[in-house]
Coordinates of C-alpha atoms in Angstrom, one line a residue:
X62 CA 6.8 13.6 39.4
X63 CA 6.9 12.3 35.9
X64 CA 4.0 13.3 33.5
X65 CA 1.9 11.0 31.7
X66 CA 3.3 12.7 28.4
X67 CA 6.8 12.5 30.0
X68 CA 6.4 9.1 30.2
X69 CA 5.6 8.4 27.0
X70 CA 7.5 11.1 25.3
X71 CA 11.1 10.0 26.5
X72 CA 11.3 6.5 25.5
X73 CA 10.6 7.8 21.6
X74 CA 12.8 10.8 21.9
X75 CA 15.6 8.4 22.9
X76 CA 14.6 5.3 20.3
X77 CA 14.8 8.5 17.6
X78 CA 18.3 9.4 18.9
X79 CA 19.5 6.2 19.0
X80 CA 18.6 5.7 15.3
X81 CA 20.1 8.9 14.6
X82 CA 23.3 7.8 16.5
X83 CA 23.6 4.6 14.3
X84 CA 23.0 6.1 11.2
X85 CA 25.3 8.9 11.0
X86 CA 23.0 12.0 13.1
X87 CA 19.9 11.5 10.7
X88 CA 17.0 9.3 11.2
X89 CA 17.0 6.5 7.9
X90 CA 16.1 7.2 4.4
X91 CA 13.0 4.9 4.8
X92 CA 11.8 7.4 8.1
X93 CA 12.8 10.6 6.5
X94 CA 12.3 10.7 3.5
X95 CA 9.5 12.8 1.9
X96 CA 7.1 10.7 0.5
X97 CA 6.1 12.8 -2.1
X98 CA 9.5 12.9 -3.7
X99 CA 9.8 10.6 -7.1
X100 CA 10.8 6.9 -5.8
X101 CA 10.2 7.4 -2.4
X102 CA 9.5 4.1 0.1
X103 CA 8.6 3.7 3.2
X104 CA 10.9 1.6 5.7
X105 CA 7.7 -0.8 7.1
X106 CA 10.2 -2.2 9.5
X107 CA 11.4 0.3 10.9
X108 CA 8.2 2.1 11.1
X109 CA 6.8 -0.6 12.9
X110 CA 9.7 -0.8 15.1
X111 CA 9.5 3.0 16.2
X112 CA 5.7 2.1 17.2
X113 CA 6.9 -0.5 19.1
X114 CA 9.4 1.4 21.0
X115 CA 6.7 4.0 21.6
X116 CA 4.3 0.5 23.3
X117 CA 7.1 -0.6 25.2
X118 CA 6.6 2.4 27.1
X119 CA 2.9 1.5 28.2
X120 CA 3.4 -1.9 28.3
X121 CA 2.2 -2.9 25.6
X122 CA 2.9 -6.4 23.6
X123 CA 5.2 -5.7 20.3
X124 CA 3.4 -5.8 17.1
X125 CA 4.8 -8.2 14.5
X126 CA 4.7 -6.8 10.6
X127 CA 1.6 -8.0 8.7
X128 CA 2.0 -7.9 4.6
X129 CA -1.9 -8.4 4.6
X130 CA -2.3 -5.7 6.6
X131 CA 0.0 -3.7 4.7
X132 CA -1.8 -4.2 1.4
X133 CA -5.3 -3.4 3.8
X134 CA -2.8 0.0 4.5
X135 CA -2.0 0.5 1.1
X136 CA -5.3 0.2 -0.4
X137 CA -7.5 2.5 2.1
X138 CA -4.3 4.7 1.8
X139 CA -5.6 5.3 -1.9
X140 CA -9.0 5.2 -1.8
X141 CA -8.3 8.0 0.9
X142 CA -6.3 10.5 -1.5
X143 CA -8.4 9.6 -4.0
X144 CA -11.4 10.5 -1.9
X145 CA -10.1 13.2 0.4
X146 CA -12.5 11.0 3.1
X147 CA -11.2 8.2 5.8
X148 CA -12.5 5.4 4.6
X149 CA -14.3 3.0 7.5
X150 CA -12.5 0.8 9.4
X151 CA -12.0 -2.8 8.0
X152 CA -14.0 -5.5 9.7
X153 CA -11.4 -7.9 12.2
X154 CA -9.2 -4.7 13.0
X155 CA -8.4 -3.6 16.4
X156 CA -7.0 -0.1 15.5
X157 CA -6.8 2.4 12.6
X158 CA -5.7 5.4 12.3
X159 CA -5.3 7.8 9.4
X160 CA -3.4 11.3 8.8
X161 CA -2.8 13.7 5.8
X162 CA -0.4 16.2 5.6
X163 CA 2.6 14.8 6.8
X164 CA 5.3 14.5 4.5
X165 CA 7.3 11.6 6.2
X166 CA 6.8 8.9 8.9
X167 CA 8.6 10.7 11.4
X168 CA 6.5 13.7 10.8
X169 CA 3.7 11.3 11.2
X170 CA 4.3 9.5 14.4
X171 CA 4.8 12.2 15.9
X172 CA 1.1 13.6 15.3
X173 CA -0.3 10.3 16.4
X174 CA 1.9 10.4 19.2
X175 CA 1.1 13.8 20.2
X176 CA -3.0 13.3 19.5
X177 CA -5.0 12.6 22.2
X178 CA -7.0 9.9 20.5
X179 CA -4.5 8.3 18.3
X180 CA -1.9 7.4 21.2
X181 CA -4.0 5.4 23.1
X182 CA -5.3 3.5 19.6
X183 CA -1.6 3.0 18.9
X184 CA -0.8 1.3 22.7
X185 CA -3.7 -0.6 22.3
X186 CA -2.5 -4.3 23.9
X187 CA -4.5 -6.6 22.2
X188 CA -2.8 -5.2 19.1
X189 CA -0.6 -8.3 17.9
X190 CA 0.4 -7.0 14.2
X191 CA 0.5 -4.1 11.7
X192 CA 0.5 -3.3 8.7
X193 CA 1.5 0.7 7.3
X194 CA 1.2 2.5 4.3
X195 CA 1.5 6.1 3.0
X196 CA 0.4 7.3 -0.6
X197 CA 1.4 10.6 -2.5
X198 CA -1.5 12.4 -5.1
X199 CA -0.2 15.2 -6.1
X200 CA -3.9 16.4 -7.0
X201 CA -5.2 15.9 -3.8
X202 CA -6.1 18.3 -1.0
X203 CA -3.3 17.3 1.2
X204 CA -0.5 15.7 -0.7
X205 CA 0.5 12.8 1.1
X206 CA -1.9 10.2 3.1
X207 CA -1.2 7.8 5.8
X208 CA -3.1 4.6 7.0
X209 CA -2.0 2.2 10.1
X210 CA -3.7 -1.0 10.7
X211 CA -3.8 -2.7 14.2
X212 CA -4.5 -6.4 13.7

């Protein structure tokens, strides 16, 4: 018998491969990369397209990218670094969920993934869109932040 985490767990580990596969061995810059590094940007596509894989496996509707909801990201991204707080969740969104810490999406994803309360917020299927930001303070407790939105 299959556990729940099993379940879950196996359709990622293979989208990761995959994109390791098709990309020479190594996830993409965009997924990888440190965001703490000078120039350093996040891949929203394929960001969203890893959280996607990861709903298909609950069956859970894809999200569609959101540049509103990216600059919603972006913004509460900041004010979070800036404050060291998680700022409240915007009125009209389904889902948000925040981490510090992580240097890069993948490194992200998978502690949402892996959390008990942030994988279900992430499968949520009246989620329809997204939006995703990170944002590096080098003066800040934890370095980089991260902000998803669930619209």
């Amino acid at each position: 018998m299959i556990s729940t985490l099993s379940r879950f767990a196996i359709p990622v580990l293979l989208t990761i491969a995959l994109a390791a596969c098709s990309s020479g061995g190594a996830l993409s810059p965009g997924l990888a990369q440190r965001m703490d590094l000078p120039g350093a940007q996040l891949n929203r596509a394929e960001a969203v397209g890893i959280v996607n894989n990861y709903r298909t496996s609950s069956g859970a509707p894809a999200l569609t990218e959101d540049a509103t909801l990216d600059a919603t990201a972006q913004a509460l991204a900041a004010q979070y670094a800036k404050t060291g707080k998680q700022p409240a969740k915007p009125a009209g969104t389904i889902q948000i969920r925040y981490s510090a810490g992580y240097f890069t999406f993948a490194e992200t994803f998978s502690g949402w993934r892996n959390s008990p309360a942030d994988a279900p917020a992430l499968t949520d299927a009246s989620a329809t869109k997204a939006g995703i930001a990170s944002v590096y303070d080098a003066h800040s407790a934890y370095g980089v932040y991260w902000v998803i939105i669930l619209g």
